[in-house]
Amino acid sequence: LVVSGASVSGLALGPLIPFLLDTYGWRGALLLLAAISFNLVAAGALLRPLPVTDVSPGPPPQGPSGLLQLLHHGPFLRYSLAFILVDAGYYVPLVHGE
């Protein structure tokens, strides 16, 4: 289920891209594809580690200290590295094929 999103989006974008190109031109189509991809920012914001119960309750630290804690969190780093490697090896010529 986790990695099925790439396959589903590959199937959905195949017929969608020619439609967008015919309707909005190449600039409008790329703008709409960027807007669709921008939704991944909200999904990425949900990938924060849950607070540990033995730490004092409260909101996680924000700013540079919160980012440094996130960059030292082992499971988050492994998860991020896995997606970087998947994205580097996953090539779908949907935009370039048209």
mmCIF file of N, CA, C and O in Angstrom, residues 27-97:
data_model
loop_
_atom_site.group_PDB
_atom_site.id
_atom_site.type_symbol
_atom_site.label_atom_id
_atom_site.label_comp_id
_atom_site.label_asym_id
_atom_site.label_seq_id
_atom_site.Cartn_x
_atom_site.Cartn_y
_atom_site.Cartn_z
ATOM 1 N N ARG A 27 2.710 25.282 -20.709
ATOM 2 C CA ARG A 27 2.963 26.056 -19.478
ATOM 3 C C ARG A 27 1.879 25.807 -18.431
ATOM 4 O O ARG A 27 2.163 25.608 -17.259
ATOM 5 N N GLY A 28 0.632 25.823 -18.857
ATOM 6 C CA GLY A 28 -0.462 25.564 -17.922
ATOM 7 C C GLY A 28 -0.439 24.140 -17.397
ATOM 8 O O GLY A 28 -0.737 23.897 -16.227
ATOM 9 N N ALA A 29 -0.073 23.185 -18.288
ATOM 10 C CA ALA A 29 -0.004 21.785 -17.857
ATOM 11 C C ALA A 29 1.078 21.597 -16.799
ATOM 12 O O ALA A 29 0.864 20.916 -15.793
ATOM 13 N N LEU A 30 2.249 22.194 -17.016
ATOM 14 C CA LEU A 30 3.318 22.081 -16.017
ATOM 15 C C LEU A 30 2.941 22.784 -14.720
ATOM 16 O O LEU A 30 3.287 22.309 -13.631
ATOM 17 N N LEU A 31 2.225 23.882 -14.820
ATOM 18 C CA LEU A 31 1.775 24.580 -13.611
ATOM 19 C C LEU A 31 0.792 23.719 -12.822
ATOM 20 O O LEU A 31 0.885 23.625 -11.591
ATOM 21 N N LEU A 32 -0.123 23.062 -13.520
ATOM 22 C CA LEU A 32 -1.074 22.190 -12.830
ATOM 23 C C LEU A 32 -0.389 20.948 -12.256
ATOM 24 O O LEU A 32 -0.725 20.507 -11.150
ATOM 25 N N LEU A 33 0.584 20.386 -12.967
ATOM 26 C CA LEU A 33 1.333 19.255 -12.415
ATOM 27 C C LEU A 33 2.138 19.664 -11.189
ATOM 28 O O LEU A 33 2.269 18.896 -10.232
ATOM 29 N N ALA A 34 2.673 20.879 -11.207
ATOM 30 C CA ALA A 34 3.392 21.376 -10.027
ATOM 31 C C ALA A 34 2.439 21.567 -8.852
ATOM 32 O O ALA A 34 2.794 21.267 -7.706
ATOM 33 N N ALA A 35 1.227 22.035 -9.119
ATOM 34 C CA ALA A 35 0.243 22.203 -8.047
ATOM 35 C C ALA A 35 -0.165 20.856 -7.462
ATOM 36 O O ALA A 35 -0.343 20.723 -6.243
ATOM 37 N N ILE A 36 -0.286 19.845 -8.328
ATOM 38 C CA ILE A 36 -0.604 18.505 -7.832
ATOM 39 C C ILE A 36 0.543 17.977 -6.979
ATOM 40 O O ILE A 36 0.334 17.412 -5.899
ATOM 41 N N SER A 37 1.767 18.186 -7.448
ATOM 42 C CA SER A 37 2.936 17.709 -6.700
ATOM 43 C C SER A 37 3.127 18.469 -5.395
ATOM 44 O O SER A 37 3.716 17.946 -4.454
ATOM 45 N N PHE A 38 2.659 19.715 -5.347
ATOM 46 C CA PHE A 38 2.815 20.517 -4.133
ATOM 47 C C PHE A 38 2.043 19.932 -2.962
ATOM 48 O O PHE A 38 2.349 20.199 -1.809
ATOM 49 N N ASN A 39 1.052 19.087 -3.252
ATOM 50 C CA ASN A 39 0.315 18.426 -2.179
ATOM 51 C C ASN A 39 1.213 17.481 -1.390
ATOM 52 O O ASN A 39 0.886 17.116 -0.259
ATOM 53 N N LEU A 40 2.335 17.070 -1.964
ATOM 54 C CA LEU A 40 3.271 16.217 -1.241
ATOM 55 C C LEU A 40 3.921 16.945 -0.067
ATOM 56 O O LEU A 40 4.407 16.306 0.857
ATOM 57 N N VAL A 41 3.922 18.266 -0.100
ATOM 58 C CA VAL A 41 4.471 19.025 1.029
ATOM 59 C C VAL A 41 3.648 18.766 2.279
ATOM 60 O O VAL A 41 4.188 18.562 3.366
ATOM 61 N N ALA A 42 2.339 18.756 2.123
ATOM 62 C CA ALA A 42 1.477 18.481 3.285
ATOM 63 C C ALA A 42 1.684 17.051 3.772
ATOM 64 O O ALA A 42 1.714 16.792 4.981
ATOM 65 N N ALA A 43 1.847 16.113 2.845
ATOM 66 C CA ALA A 43 2.098 14.737 3.258
ATOM 67 C C ALA A 43 3.458 14.614 3.937
ATOM 68 O O ALA A 43 3.606 13.886 4.924
ATOM 69 N N GLY A 44 4.445 15.319 3.449
ATOM 70 C CA GLY A 44 5.770 15.279 4.071
ATOM 71 C C GLY A 44 5.779 15.915 5.459
ATOM 72 O O GLY A 44 6.554 15.513 6.326
ATOM 73 N N ALA A 45 4.915 16.893 5.681
ATOM 74 C CA ALA A 45 4.846 17.517 7.000
ATOM 75 C C ALA A 45 4.313 16.556 8.048
ATOM 76 O O ALA A 45 4.558 16.728 9.244
ATOM 77 N N LEU A 46 3.596 15.529 7.623
ATOM 78 C CA LEU A 46 3.060 14.545 8.568
ATOM 79 C C LEU A 46 4.095 13.497 8.963
ATOM 80 O O LEU A 46 3.830 12.667 9.834
ATOM 81 N N LEU A 47 5.261 13.498 8.351
ATOM 82 C CA LEU A 47 6.267 12.471 8.598
ATOM 83 C C LEU A 47 7.194 12.817 9.758
ATOM 84 O O LEU A 47 8.339 12.423 9.773
ATOM 85 N N ARG A 48 6.709 13.539 10.713
ATOM 86 C CA ARG A 48 7.507 13.864 11.887
ATOM 87 C C ARG A 48 7.417 12.728 12.889
ATOM 88 O O ARG A 48 6.379 12.094 13.030
ATOM 89 N N PRO A 49 8.498 12.467 13.612
ATOM 90 C CA PRO A 49 8.436 11.395 14.610
ATOM 91 C C PRO A 49 7.526 11.787 15.772
ATOM 92 O O PRO A 49 7.401 12.954 16.130
ATOM 93 N N LEU A 50 6.877 10.783 16.335
ATOM 94 C CA LEU A 50 6.015 11.022 17.495
ATOM 95 C C LEU A 50 6.872 11.306 18.716
ATOM 96 O O LEU A 50 7.959 10.752 18.867
ATOM 97 N N PRO A 51 6.411 12.167 19.624
ATOM 98 C CA PRO A 51 7.202 12.447 20.823
ATOM 99 C C PRO A 51 7.285 11.217 21.726
ATOM 100 O O PRO A 51 6.330 10.456 21.852
ATOM 101 N N VAL A 52 8.429 11.045 22.356
ATOM 102 C CA VAL A 52 8.639 9.932 23.279
ATOM 103 C C VAL A 52 7.951 10.273 24.595
ATOM 104 O O VAL A 52 7.963 11.416 25.038
ATOM 105 N N THR A 53 7.365 9.266 25.260
ATOM 106 C CA THR A 53 6.566 9.542 26.452
ATOM 107 C C THR A 53 7.402 9.955 27.658
ATOM 108 O O THR A 53 6.913 10.633 28.539
ATOM 109 N N ASP A 54 8.685 9.550 27.726
ATOM 110 C CA ASP A 54 9.470 9.906 28.902
ATOM 111 C C ASP A 54 10.012 11.331 28.827
ATOM 112 O O ASP A 54 10.537 11.848 29.796
ATOM 113 N N VAL A 55 9.853 11.977 27.713
ATOM 114 C CA VAL A 55 10.256 13.371 27.570
ATOM 115 C C VAL A 55 9.093 14.240 28.022
ATOM 116 O O VAL A 55 7.942 13.854 27.924
ATOM 117 N N SER A 56 9.401 15.416 28.507
ATOM 118 C CA SER A 56 8.341 16.294 28.998
ATOM 119 C C SER A 56 7.339 16.577 27.888
ATOM 120 O O SER A 56 7.710 16.849 26.753
ATOM 121 N N PRO A 57 6.041 16.476 28.218
ATOM 122 C CA PRO A 57 5.026 16.715 27.179
ATOM 123 C C PRO A 57 5.020 18.172 26.766
ATOM 124 O O PRO A 57 5.342 19.065 27.535
ATOM 125 N N GLY A 58 4.634 18.388 25.588
ATOM 126 C CA GLY A 58 4.572 19.744 25.049
ATOM 127 C C GLY A 58 4.838 19.693 23.557
ATOM 128 O O GLY A 58 5.150 18.651 23.003
ATOM 129 N N PRO A 59 4.723 20.808 22.930
ATOM 130 C CA PRO A 59 4.953 20.821 21.482
ATOM 131 C C PRO A 59 6.425 20.550 21.183
ATOM 132 O O PRO A 59 7.303 20.901 21.964
ATOM 133 N N PRO A 60 6.700 19.910 20.074
ATOM 134 C CA PRO A 60 8.094 19.696 19.704
ATOM 135 C C PRO A 60 8.766 21.020 19.421
ATOM 136 O O PRO A 60 8.113 21.983 19.018
ATOM 137 N N PRO A 61 10.054 21.103 19.668
ATOM 138 C CA PRO A 61 10.745 22.371 19.452
ATOM 139 C C PRO A 61 10.697 22.777 17.984
ATOM 140 O O PRO A 61 10.803 21.945 17.096
ATOM 141 N N GLN A 62 10.509 24.039 17.754
ATOM 142 C CA GLN A 62 10.453 24.576 16.397
ATOM 143 C C GLN A 62 11.770 25.259 16.071
ATOM 144 O O GLN A 62 12.596 25.497 16.925
ATOM 145 N N GLY A 63 11.932 25.579 14.840
ATOM 146 C CA GLY A 63 13.119 26.299 14.410
ATOM 147 C C GLY A 63 14.293 25.369 14.195
ATOM 148 O O GLY A 63 14.138 24.169 13.966
ATOM 149 N N PRO A 64 15.499 25.912 14.284
ATOM 150 C CA PRO A 64 16.699 25.113 14.001
ATOM 151 C C PRO A 64 16.891 23.944 14.955
ATOM 152 O O PRO A 64 17.344 22.881 14.548
ATOM 153 N N SER A 65 16.532 24.099 16.224
ATOM 154 C CA SER A 65 16.733 22.994 17.168
ATOM 155 C C SER A 65 15.802 21.828 16.851
ATOM 156 O O SER A 65 16.189 20.667 16.964
ATOM 157 N N GLY A 66 14.569 22.117 16.434
ATOM 158 C CA GLY A 66 13.639 21.057 16.049
ATOM 159 C C GLY A 66 14.103 20.330 14.803
ATOM 160 O O GLY A 66 13.997 19.112 14.696
ATOM 161 N N LEU A 67 14.672 21.071 13.855
ATOM 162 C CA LEU A 67 15.185 20.456 12.636
ATOM 163 C C LEU A 67 16.400 19.596 12.933
ATOM 164 O O LEU A 67 16.546 18.498 12.389
ATOM 165 N N LEU A 68 17.247 20.051 13.838
ATOM 166 C CA LEU A 68 18.421 19.255 14.198
ATOM 167 C C LEU A 68 18.020 17.961 14.888
ATOM 168 O O LEU A 68 18.615 16.908 14.652
ATOM 169 N N GLN A 69 16.995 18.023 15.734
ATOM 170 C CA GLN A 69 16.513 16.801 16.367
ATOM 171 C C GLN A 69 15.950 15.845 15.333
ATOM 172 O O GLN A 69 16.159 14.636 15.413
ATOM 173 N N LEU A 70 15.265 16.369 14.351
ATOM 174 C CA LEU A 70 14.689 15.536 13.301
ATOM 175 C C LEU A 70 15.787 14.904 12.452
ATOM 176 O O LEU A 70 15.690 13.746 12.054
ATOM 177 N N LEU A 71 16.856 15.636 12.199
ATOM 178 C CA LEU A 71 17.950 15.107 11.393
ATOM 179 C C LEU A 71 18.800 14.089 12.148
ATOM 180 O O LEU A 71 19.588 13.382 11.543
ATOM 181 N N HIS A 72 18.646 14.006 13.453
ATOM 182 C CA HIS A 72 19.350 12.996 14.248
ATOM 183 C C HIS A 72 18.453 11.813 14.601
ATOM 184 O O HIS A 72 18.862 10.929 15.339
ATOM 185 N N HIS A 73 17.238 11.803 14.097
ATOM 186 C CA HIS A 73 16.290 10.729 14.387
ATOM 187 C C HIS A 73 16.503 9.624 13.353
ATOM 188 O O HIS A 73 16.239 9.793 12.160
ATOM 189 N N GLY A 74 17.002 8.464 13.807
ATOM 190 C CA GLY A 74 17.393 7.375 12.923
ATOM 191 C C GLY A 74 16.295 6.862 12.007
ATOM 192 O O GLY A 74 16.494 6.743 10.791
ATOM 193 N N PRO A 75 15.110 6.524 12.524
ATOM 194 C CA PRO A 75 14.053 6.031 11.636
ATOM 195 C C PRO A 75 13.638 7.048 10.572
ATOM 196 O O PRO A 75 13.391 6.692 9.429
ATOM 197 N N PHE A 76 13.590 8.312 10.934
ATOM 198 C CA PHE A 76 13.239 9.332 9.948
ATOM 199 C C PHE A 76 14.298 9.425 8.856
ATOM 200 O O PHE A 76 13.972 9.553 7.670
ATOM 201 N N LEU A 77 15.563 9.332 9.238
ATOM 202 C CA LEU A 77 16.635 9.388 8.244
ATOM 203 C C LEU A 77 16.588 8.193 7.304
ATOM 204 O O LEU A 77 16.786 8.342 6.095
ATOM 205 N N ARG A 78 16.344 7.011 7.839
ATOM 206 C CA ARG A 78 16.242 5.817 6.976
ATOM 207 C C ARG A 78 15.053 5.926 6.033
ATOM 208 O O ARG A 78 15.146 5.576 4.850
ATOM 209 N N TYR A 79 13.951 6.415 6.537
ATOM 210 C CA TYR A 79 12.759 6.583 5.707
ATOM 211 C C TYR A 79 13.012 7.614 4.606
ATOM 212 O O TYR A 79 12.651 7.406 3.447
ATOM 213 N N SER A 80 13.631 8.714 4.942
ATOM 214 C CA SER A 80 13.934 9.745 3.956
ATOM 215 C C SER A 80 14.920 9.241 2.916
ATOM 216 O O SER A 80 14.759 9.501 1.718
ATOM 217 N N LEU A 81 15.949 8.529 3.348
ATOM 218 C CA LEU A 81 16.937 7.998 2.415
ATOM 219 C C LEU A 81 16.304 6.986 1.466
ATOM 220 O O LEU A 81 16.619 6.967 0.270
ATOM 221 N N ALA A 82 15.387 6.174 1.973
ATOM 222 C CA ALA A 82 14.716 5.201 1.112
ATOM 223 C C ALA A 82 13.929 5.910 0.017
ATOM 224 O O ALA A 82 13.974 5.502 -1.149
ATOM 225 N N PHE A 83 13.245 6.982 0.358
ATOM 226 C CA PHE A 83 12.476 7.686 -0.666
ATOM 227 C C PHE A 83 13.370 8.456 -1.627
ATOM 228 O O PHE A 83 13.038 8.611 -2.800
ATOM 229 N N ILE A 84 14.505 8.942 -1.162
ATOM 230 C CA ILE A 84 15.449 9.597 -2.074
ATOM 231 C C ILE A 84 15.969 8.596 -3.089
ATOM 232 O O ILE A 84 16.047 8.880 -4.288
ATOM 233 N N LEU A 85 16.303 7.385 -2.630
ATOM 234 C CA LEU A 85 16.792 6.366 -3.550
ATOM 235 C C LEU A 85 15.702 5.899 -4.513
ATOM 236 O O LEU A 85 15.962 5.649 -5.693
ATOM 237 N N VAL A 86 14.470 5.771 -4.028
ATOM 238 C CA VAL A 86 13.374 5.377 -4.910
ATOM 239 C C VAL A 86 13.136 6.453 -5.966
ATOM 240 O O VAL A 86 12.967 6.153 -7.155
ATOM 241 N N ASP A 87 13.140 7.713 -5.553
ATOM 242 C CA ASP A 87 12.905 8.795 -6.512
ATOM 243 C C ASP A 87 14.047 8.911 -7.516
ATOM 244 O O ASP A 87 13.822 9.293 -8.667
ATOM 245 N N ALA A 88 15.269 8.614 -7.088
ATOM 246 C CA ALA A 88 16.402 8.684 -8.009
ATOM 247 C C ALA A 88 16.334 7.581 -9.057
ATOM 248 O O ALA A 88 16.758 7.774 -10.201
ATOM 249 N N GLY A 89 15.792 6.428 -8.714
ATOM 250 C CA GLY A 89 15.739 5.322 -9.646
ATOM 251 C C GLY A 89 14.426 5.162 -10.365
ATOM 252 O O GLY A 89 14.315 4.368 -11.295
ATOM 253 N N TYR A 90 13.427 5.912 -9.975
ATOM 254 C CA TYR A 90 12.097 5.776 -10.566
ATOM 255 C C TYR A 90 11.933 6.845 -11.637
ATOM 256 O O TYR A 90 11.777 8.027 -11.342
ATOM 257 N N TYR A 91 11.986 6.436 -12.880
ATOM 258 C CA TYR A 91 11.919 7.380 -13.991
ATOM 259 C C TYR A 91 10.654 7.116 -14.792
ATOM 260 O O TYR A 91 10.469 6.038 -15.333
ATOM 261 N N VAL A 92 9.805 8.091 -14.843
ATOM 262 C CA VAL A 92 8.592 7.982 -15.639
ATOM 263 C C VAL A 92 8.616 9.132 -16.648
ATOM 264 O O VAL A 92 8.507 10.295 -16.278
ATOM 265 N N PRO A 93 8.770 8.809 -17.917
ATOM 266 C CA PRO A 93 8.857 9.879 -18.935
ATOM 267 C C PRO A 93 7.489 10.371 -19.371
ATOM 268 O O PRO A 93 7.230 10.517 -20.558
ATOM 269 N N LEU A 94 6.605 10.646 -18.432
ATOM 270 C CA LEU A 94 5.256 11.085 -18.808
ATOM 271 C C LEU A 94 5.274 12.474 -19.431
ATOM 272 O O LEU A 94 4.657 12.725 -20.459
ATOM 273 N N VAL A 95 5.983 13.393 -18.807
ATOM 274 C CA VAL A 95 6.002 14.755 -19.312
ATOM 275 C C VAL A 95 6.839 14.827 -20.588
ATOM 276 O O VAL A 95 6.462 15.478 -21.559
ATOM 277 N N HIS A 96 7.956 14.129 -20.600
ATOM 278 C CA HIS A 96 8.859 14.210 -21.743
ATOM 279 C C HIS A 96 8.381 13.370 -22.916
ATOM 280 O O HIS A 96 8.767 13.606 -24.049
ATOM 281 N N GLY A 97 7.559 12.375 -22.663
ATOM 282 C CA GLY A 97 7.074 11.519 -23.728
ATOM 283 C C GLY A 97 6.113 12.225 -24.664
ATOM 284 O O GLY A 97 5.972 11.865 -25.827
#
